[in-house]
Structure formats: structure tokens, C-alpha cells
């Protein structure tokens, strides 16, 4: 209509479906002038371009939703990924009692939301310096038994949420990791690390004992001799060593770490989420009962350690050395 005016072509045969549809559409415009037809065509093209641009913009920049109600962690969801970020950078992301409870809550929510995968990482230079030893300070002798009992219950619940997490759980280790945040890496499905990350579990140095199911999983992952160096003799691993021993999946240069890892995670999160969840649960199902039993035993042993003079003296010694630095 815009180029030739009103329809003047002969009507195609009934079986020529494509030409007949075009002819019917052209004929329906009747005596619409060429100028008006050009104007309507321009408006149609413009509306289609605008709609496509809006769609592309929406697809290219999905909204990041922030989960409220947290003080010690940041929880966000974007691109089908729920990210749980330790957020005490001034304390090297050390885990105090409140942070333990908030991570438990975040794992519960992430397990039920619409995301395909969940990611744990740290804000700042550290992934996490582990258990905040201030959890042990200012405890009166008469309160020691209660402190140890409550601590064991909280730790058991914390580790239990890692054991039972229903979706793929990926650790993005952006810097040094110490203690509990190292041991639970064995319960994650993938561990990506920056080449500046280190892994240290100084249990005997602090008069304590392994937790996070590491007493079972570390020998299984890396062999008894290598696990003993870490869990008994406080050996600190570089990212490359942790990768060679099977604790870390892959190591990335720090300068490209975030870009490379998140591009990969977004690709993972685009996979069918129910398939991911069912497959993850199948992989873990044979071990789950064993892991809960290990967790219970480790927490029972730790409770005894926390009440021992050896542990108390080791922690006092740690703070004395720290105050002299």
C-alpha cells in the first residue's frame, strides 16, 4: 500500500496460501492513501524496534534482588544465583555467633528460593578467618559448660545445613581461609579459588579438634597422610597445593578471578535447575547419613576440647601473642 497504493493485483488461487494471505492483508487496507500507509508502516517499525530494545535491555541486565534482615552477611539473587557473602571485612570475616545463625538462615532460604545454584564467598581481602575467637572470651567459669554445650549445638546445626543443602553449592574463595571455613569446603560441590587464597586449619595449635566433617572427608579427598598434615600438624596450603590435593576444583589468577568465575557460574545457573538439584541430591544421598554421624561425633569431641585446660590455655596464649604484635 505504501509503495503501490490500493490493491490492484488479481486474487491468487485458494491453494496458494502464502500469496492469498498477503493479498487479503493488502486488500483489507482498501483506499488508504500511500502517504498514510507510509506513516503507519514507519510507526509499526518504530514500535517493533522499541519493543526489541526494551526486551534486550531487560535480558542483558536482570535485576539483582537483595535479601534483607542480615547484619553480618550480604545475600543477593541475580541470574539464577543466590550469593551468600561473609560481610565482616574489618574482622577478616571471622564468624561470630550471630553470623553462624545468619548463614544457617541464608542457606535455608537459598535452598527454597527459585535460584538454580548458591555461592558462598567473602567481602574484602579474606574469604574468612574462621571462628571468631572472641566467642570464647569474657565467659565466666560458671558459664563454661553452657557455652560449650550451646556452641556444639550451633556448630552441629551449621554443618548440618551444608550437608543437607539441596542445590549445587559453590565456594568462591577470594582470599585466605581458616578453620571452619576450610573444613566445610569438603561439603561444597565445587571450590574455585584465587591464587592468593590460602587454606589453614590450626586445630591442635588452639587445643581443638577437626570439625565440618573434615575428619572423614579430608582423608577421603586427599589421603590420610596429606590430611594429617593439615588437621593434626596445622599445615597451611597454597591455592595450588589445595588444588593438587583435591580440596579445590580450580585456581584462577587473582586479577581475573571474579570475571572468570562469575561468567562460569552464570553458565551453570542457566542449566535446568530441577535436574541440577536432583542430580546433586543423588550424588550426596549415599553419604548423607554417614556425614551427619561424623558431624555429631566431631561436635561431641569439640565440646570436650572447649572445656579442657589445654584448649583454654592455648586460646589465652593466642591472644597474648596477638596483643604483642
Short mmCIF file of C-alpha atoms in Angstrom, two decimals:
data_model
loop_
_atom_site.label_atom_id
_atom_site.label_comp_id
_atom_site.label_asym_id
_atom_site.label_seq_id
_atom_site.Cartn_x
_atom_site.Cartn_y
_atom_site.Cartn_z
CA UNK A 1 0.00 0.00 0.00
CA UNK A 2 2.87 2.35 0.85
CA UNK A 3 4.68 1.72 -2.44
CA UNK A 4 1.92 0.82 -4.94
CA UNK A 5 -1.31 2.18 -3.49
CA UNK A 6 -4.62 0.24 -3.19
CA UNK A 7 -4.64 -3.46 -4.09
CA UNK A 8 -4.86 -3.95 -7.87
CA UNK A 9 -3.40 -7.47 -8.24
CA UNK A 10 -5.54 -10.46 -9.24
CA UNK A 11 -6.65 -12.67 -6.37
CA UNK A 12 -4.38 -15.77 -6.05
CA UNK A 13 -5.84 -19.27 -6.13
CA UNK A 14 -7.30 -20.79 -2.93
CA UNK A 15 -4.40 -23.26 -2.54
CA UNK A 16 -1.68 -20.60 -2.80
CA UNK A 17 -1.89 -19.95 0.94
CA UNK A 18 1.07 -17.54 1.32
CA UNK A 19 0.17 -15.27 -1.62
CA UNK A 20 -3.53 -15.38 -0.67
CA UNK A 21 -2.73 -14.25 2.91
CA UNK A 22 -0.62 -11.35 1.58
CA UNK A 23 -3.35 -10.39 -0.95
CA UNK A 24 -6.08 -10.48 1.73
CA UNK A 25 -3.99 -8.25 4.04
CA UNK A 26 -3.29 -5.77 1.22
CA UNK A 27 -6.90 -5.77 0.02
CA UNK A 28 -8.18 -5.09 3.56
CA UNK A 29 -6.43 -1.71 3.52
CA UNK A 30 -8.95 -0.53 0.92
CA UNK A 31 -8.38 3.02 -0.33
CA UNK A 32 -5.83 4.01 2.34
CA UNK A 33 -3.59 6.62 0.72
CA UNK A 34 0.08 5.90 0.06
CA UNK A 35 1.13 8.73 2.40
CA UNK A 36 -0.96 7.36 5.26
CA UNK A 37 0.27 3.84 4.57
CA UNK A 38 3.90 5.02 4.70
CA UNK A 39 3.22 6.77 8.03
CA UNK A 40 1.59 3.68 9.56
CA UNK A 41 4.43 1.48 8.30
CA UNK A 42 7.02 3.80 9.90
CA UNK A 43 5.08 3.76 13.18
CA UNK A 44 4.90 -0.06 13.13
CA UNK A 45 8.63 -0.46 12.51
CA UNK A 46 9.43 2.08 15.22
CA UNK A 47 7.24 0.28 17.79
CA UNK A 48 8.82 -3.08 16.95
CA UNK A 49 12.36 -1.67 17.33
CA UNK A 50 11.46 -0.07 20.68
CA UNK A 51 9.96 -3.31 21.96
CA UNK A 52 13.04 -5.30 20.90
CA UNK A 53 15.40 -2.80 22.54
CA UNK A 54 13.45 -2.93 25.80
CA UNK A 55 13.49 -6.71 25.72
CA UNK A 56 17.24 -6.84 25.10
CA UNK A 57 17.89 -4.36 27.89
CA UNK A 58 15.80 -6.40 30.28
CA UNK A 59 17.55 -9.62 29.32
CA UNK A 60 21.02 -8.10 29.46
CA UNK A 61 20.61 -6.56 32.90
CA UNK A 62 18.38 -8.65 35.14
CA UNK A 63 17.54 -7.11 38.48
CA UNK A 64 19.65 -8.10 41.48
CA UNK A 65 17.41 -8.65 44.48
CA UNK A 66 18.80 -8.10 47.95
CA UNK A 67 17.57 -10.23 50.83
CA UNK A 68 17.03 -8.11 53.94
CA UNK A 69 17.28 -8.97 57.61
CA UNK A 70 21.02 -9.70 57.77
CA UNK A 71 23.79 -7.80 59.56
CA UNK A 72 26.91 -9.97 59.18
CA UNK A 73 26.36 -11.30 55.63
CA UNK A 74 25.08 -9.95 52.31
CA UNK A 75 22.58 -12.15 50.45
CA UNK A 76 21.59 -11.34 46.87
CA UNK A 77 19.99 -13.17 43.95
CA UNK A 78 20.79 -12.49 40.29
CA UNK A 79 20.99 -14.62 37.13
CA UNK A 80 19.51 -17.63 38.99
CA UNK A 81 22.35 -17.47 41.55
CA UNK A 82 21.89 -16.78 45.26
CA UNK A 83 25.12 -15.33 46.66
CA UNK A 84 25.88 -15.50 50.38
CA UNK A 85 28.77 -13.16 51.15
CA UNK A 86 30.56 -13.04 54.51
CA UNK A 87 30.46 -9.35 55.39
CA UNK A 88 32.70 -8.57 58.34
CA UNK A 89 35.75 -7.40 56.36
CA UNK A 90 37.07 -5.36 59.32
CA UNK A 91 37.25 -8.67 61.26
CA UNK A 92 38.59 -10.67 58.28
CA UNK A 93 35.09 -12.17 58.02
CA UNK A 94 35.52 -14.08 61.30
CA UNK A 95 32.34 -15.94 62.22
CA UNK A 96 30.72 -14.89 65.48
CA UNK A 97 27.56 -16.45 66.92
CA UNK A 98 25.25 -14.07 65.05
CA UNK A 99 26.98 -14.81 61.75
CA UNK A 100 26.63 -18.56 62.32
CA UNK A 101 22.87 -18.11 62.75
CA UNK A 102 22.56 -15.80 59.76
CA UNK A 103 24.42 -18.22 57.47
CA UNK A 104 22.10 -21.00 58.64
CA UNK A 105 19.07 -18.83 57.81
CA UNK A 106 20.53 -17.83 54.42
CA UNK A 107 21.17 -21.48 53.49
CA UNK A 108 17.60 -22.38 54.45
CA UNK A 109 16.19 -19.58 52.27
CA UNK A 110 18.54 -20.28 49.35
CA UNK A 111 17.53 -23.94 49.42
CA UNK A 112 13.88 -22.97 48.89
CA UNK A 113 14.11 -19.99 46.50
CA UNK A 114 13.97 -20.04 42.69
CA UNK A 115 17.74 -19.89 42.16
CA UNK A 116 19.50 -22.78 40.41
CA UNK A 117 22.71 -22.64 42.46
CA UNK A 118 24.09 -20.98 45.60
CA UNK A 119 27.50 -19.40 46.05
CA UNK A 120 29.44 -18.60 49.23
CA UNK A 121 32.20 -16.00 49.13
CA UNK A 122 33.83 -13.29 51.24
CA UNK A 123 33.83 -9.50 51.14
CA UNK A 124 37.27 -7.87 51.16
CA UNK A 125 40.74 -9.43 51.25
CA UNK A 126 39.78 -12.53 53.26
CA UNK A 127 37.41 -15.36 52.47
CA UNK A 128 37.08 -15.93 56.21
CA UNK A 129 39.43 -16.17 59.18
CA UNK A 130 37.14 -18.81 60.65
CA UNK A 131 35.73 -18.97 64.15
CA UNK A 132 35.85 -15.59 65.89
CA UNK A 133 37.90 -16.41 68.99
CA UNK A 134 36.11 -13.60 70.79
CA UNK A 135 33.30 -16.18 71.04
CA UNK A 136 35.44 -17.70 73.82
CA UNK A 137 36.34 -14.51 75.68
CA UNK A 138 34.52 -12.94 78.62
CA UNK A 139 32.98 -16.28 79.56
CA UNK A 140 32.79 -16.77 83.33
CA UNK A 141 33.97 -20.14 84.73
CA UNK A 142 30.42 -20.90 85.88
CA UNK A 143 29.20 -20.41 82.28
CA UNK A 144 31.80 -22.60 80.57
CA UNK A 145 29.65 -25.75 80.47
CA UNK A 146 26.72 -23.84 78.93
CA UNK A 147 29.00 -22.05 76.44
CA UNK A 148 30.46 -25.37 75.27
CA UNK A 149 27.03 -27.06 75.02
CA UNK A 150 25.43 -24.17 73.16
CA UNK A 151 28.46 -23.87 70.86
CA UNK A 152 28.35 -27.57 69.99
CA UNK A 153 24.62 -27.39 69.20
CA UNK A 154 25.11 -24.30 66.99
CA UNK A 155 28.08 -25.85 65.15
CA UNK A 156 26.21 -29.11 64.57
CA UNK A 157 23.26 -27.19 63.08
CA UNK A 158 25.58 -25.04 60.95
CA UNK A 159 27.44 -28.00 59.44
CA UNK A 160 24.16 -29.92 59.09
CA UNK A 161 22.84 -27.22 56.75
CA UNK A 162 25.85 -27.72 54.47
CA UNK A 163 25.27 -31.49 54.48
CA UNK A 164 21.57 -31.13 53.64
CA UNK A 165 21.75 -28.22 51.18
CA UNK A 166 19.61 -29.39 48.24
CA UNK A 167 21.17 -27.46 45.33
CA UNK A 168 24.70 -27.17 43.94
CA UNK A 169 26.73 -25.15 46.47
CA UNK A 170 29.86 -23.45 45.20
CA UNK A 171 32.58 -21.77 47.28
CA UNK A 172 34.31 -18.81 45.64
CA UNK A 173 37.40 -18.43 47.83
CA UNK A 174 38.61 -14.89 47.22
CA UNK A 175 41.40 -14.87 49.83
CA UNK A 176 42.81 -16.64 52.90
CA UNK A 177 40.51 -19.20 54.54
CA UNK A 178 40.98 -20.50 58.09
CA UNK A 179 39.34 -23.10 60.32
CA UNK A 180 35.64 -23.90 59.90
CA UNK A 181 35.52 -22.15 56.53
CA UNK A 182 38.20 -24.54 55.27
CA UNK A 183 36.69 -27.71 56.72
CA UNK A 184 33.20 -27.19 55.24
CA UNK A 185 34.72 -26.82 51.76
CA UNK A 186 34.59 -30.62 51.60
CA UNK A 187 30.79 -30.31 51.77
CA UNK A 188 30.64 -27.88 48.83
CA UNK A 189 30.16 -29.25 45.31
CA UNK A 190 32.77 -27.04 43.66
CA UNK A 191 35.52 -24.84 45.14
CA UNK A 192 37.05 -22.09 42.99
CA UNK A 193 39.99 -20.17 44.46
CA UNK A 194 42.04 -17.10 43.71
CA UNK A 195 45.77 -17.80 43.51
CA UNK A 196 46.22 -15.57 46.57
CA UNK A 197 43.99 -17.78 48.71
CA UNK A 198 45.50 -19.98 51.43
CA UNK A 199 43.93 -22.77 53.48
CA UNK A 200 44.78 -23.25 57.16
CA UNK A 201 43.12 -25.29 59.93
CA UNK A 202 45.22 -24.75 63.09
CA UNK A 203 43.20 -27.03 65.37
CA UNK A 204 45.96 -28.51 67.53
CA UNK A 205 47.63 -25.10 67.77
CA UNK A 206 44.46 -23.91 69.55
CA UNK A 207 43.96 -27.09 71.56
CA UNK A 208 40.90 -28.04 69.50
CA UNK A 209 39.91 -30.81 67.05
CA UNK A 210 38.58 -31.06 63.46
CA UNK A 211 35.01 -30.17 62.52
CA UNK A 212 32.91 -29.66 59.39
CA UNK A 213 33.12 -33.43 58.64
CA UNK A 214 36.79 -32.89 57.76
CA UNK A 215 37.89 -35.83 59.94
CA UNK A 216 36.07 -38.06 57.42
CA UNK A 217 36.12 -36.10 54.15
CA UNK A 218 39.71 -34.79 54.12
CA UNK A 219 41.33 -38.28 54.26
CA UNK A 220 38.82 -39.39 51.63
CA UNK A 221 39.63 -36.41 49.37
CA UNK A 222 43.41 -36.23 49.74
CA UNK A 223 44.54 -39.39 51.52
CA UNK A 224 45.28 -39.91 55.22
CA UNK A 225 48.89 -38.68 55.19
CA UNK A 226 48.12 -35.35 53.49
CA UNK A 227 45.01 -34.85 55.62
CA UNK A 228 47.04 -35.49 58.78
CA UNK A 229 49.50 -32.73 57.87
CA UNK A 230 46.59 -30.30 57.68
CA UNK A 231 44.34 -31.49 60.51
CA UNK A 232 46.98 -32.62 63.04
CA UNK A 233 50.03 -30.52 62.25
CA UNK A 234 48.49 -27.22 61.11
CA UNK A 235 49.99 -27.20 57.60
CA UNK A 236 48.88 -24.17 55.60
CA UNK A 237 48.19 -24.90 51.92
CA UNK A 238 48.58 -22.53 49.00
CA UNK A 239 45.74 -22.49 46.47
CA UNK A 240 47.87 -24.56 44.07
CA UNK A 241 48.59 -27.16 46.78
CA UNK A 242 44.92 -27.33 47.80
CA UNK A 243 44.00 -27.87 44.15
CA UNK A 244 46.63 -30.58 43.68
CA UNK A 245 45.28 -32.38 46.76
CA UNK A 246 41.66 -32.24 45.55
CA UNK A 247 40.22 -29.76 48.07
CA UNK A 248 39.99 -27.01 45.42
CA UNK A 249 38.47 -27.59 41.98
CA UNK A 250 40.37 -24.90 40.06
CA UNK A 251 42.64 -21.91 40.75
CA UNK A 252 42.43 -18.60 38.86
CA UNK A 253 44.80 -15.61 38.67
CA UNK A 254 43.61 -13.04 41.20
CA UNK A 255 43.42 -10.25 38.60
CA UNK A 256 40.87 -12.18 36.51
CA UNK A 257 39.36 -14.30 39.30
CA UNK A 258 35.99 -12.61 39.70
CA UNK A 259 35.37 -12.15 35.97
CA UNK A 260 36.25 -15.72 35.02
CA UNK A 261 34.47 -17.41 37.90
CA UNK A 262 31.20 -15.48 37.65
CA UNK A 263 30.99 -15.98 33.89
CA UNK A 264 31.27 -19.71 34.51
CA UNK A 265 28.75 -19.67 37.35
CA UNK A 266 26.19 -17.82 35.24
CA UNK A 267 26.54 -20.52 32.58
CA UNK A 268 25.98 -23.21 35.24
CA UNK A 269 22.94 -21.37 36.59
CA UNK A 270 21.29 -21.38 33.15
CA UNK A 271 21.06 -25.20 33.23
CA UNK A 272 17.70 -26.82 34.14
CA UNK A 273 17.50 -26.21 37.89
CA UNK A 274 15.43 -29.26 38.83
CA UNK A 275 17.89 -31.51 37.03
CA UNK A 276 20.77 -29.87 38.93
CA UNK A 277 19.02 -30.31 42.29
CA UNK A 278 18.01 -33.94 41.70
CA UNK A 279 21.50 -34.85 40.48
CA UNK A 280 23.19 -33.09 43.41
CA UNK A 281 20.98 -34.93 45.90
CA UNK A 282 21.68 -38.24 44.18
CA UNK A 283 25.44 -37.67 44.42
CA UNK A 284 25.16 -36.95 48.15
CA UNK A 285 22.45 -39.44 49.13
CA UNK A 286 24.77 -42.39 49.78
CA UNK A 287 26.91 -40.35 52.19
CA UNK A 288 24.37 -38.18 53.96
CA UNK A 289 23.67 -40.47 56.93
CA UNK A 290 27.41 -41.02 57.43
CA UNK A 291 28.13 -37.27 57.29
CA UNK A 292 25.51 -36.49 59.94
CA UNK A 293 27.01 -39.15 62.19
CA UNK A 294 30.51 -37.69 61.68
CA UNK A 295 29.20 -34.19 62.40
CA UNK A 296 27.63 -35.36 65.68
CA UNK A 297 30.83 -37.08 66.80
CA UNK A 298 33.05 -34.12 65.89
CA UNK A 299 30.83 -31.71 67.84
CA UNK A 300 30.79 -34.03 70.85
CA UNK A 301 34.62 -34.20 70.84
CA UNK A 302 34.90 -30.43 70.36
CA UNK A 303 32.66 -29.75 73.34
CA UNK A 304 35.13 -31.68 75.49
CA UNK A 305 38.05 -29.81 73.95
CA UNK A 306 36.49 -26.42 74.68
CA UNK A 307 36.16 -27.35 78.36
CA UNK A 308 39.75 -28.63 78.63
CA UNK A 309 42.53 -26.66 80.29
CA UNK A 310 44.67 -27.34 77.22
CA UNK A 311 42.26 -25.54 74.90
CA UNK A 312 41.70 -22.62 77.30
CA UNK A 313 45.46 -22.15 77.78
CA UNK A 314 46.07 -22.33 74.02
CA UNK A 315 43.47 -19.63 73.32
CA UNK A 316 44.84 -17.41 76.13
CA UNK A 317 48.33 -17.87 74.65
CA UNK A 318 47.00 -16.94 71.19
CA UNK A 319 45.56 -13.66 72.46
CA UNK A 320 48.73 -12.86 74.42
CA UNK A 321 50.85 -13.30 71.28
CA UNK A 322 48.36 -11.24 69.28
CA UNK A 323 48.49 -8.37 71.78
CA UNK A 324 52.30 -8.23 71.49
CA UNK A 325 52.22 -7.82 67.71
#
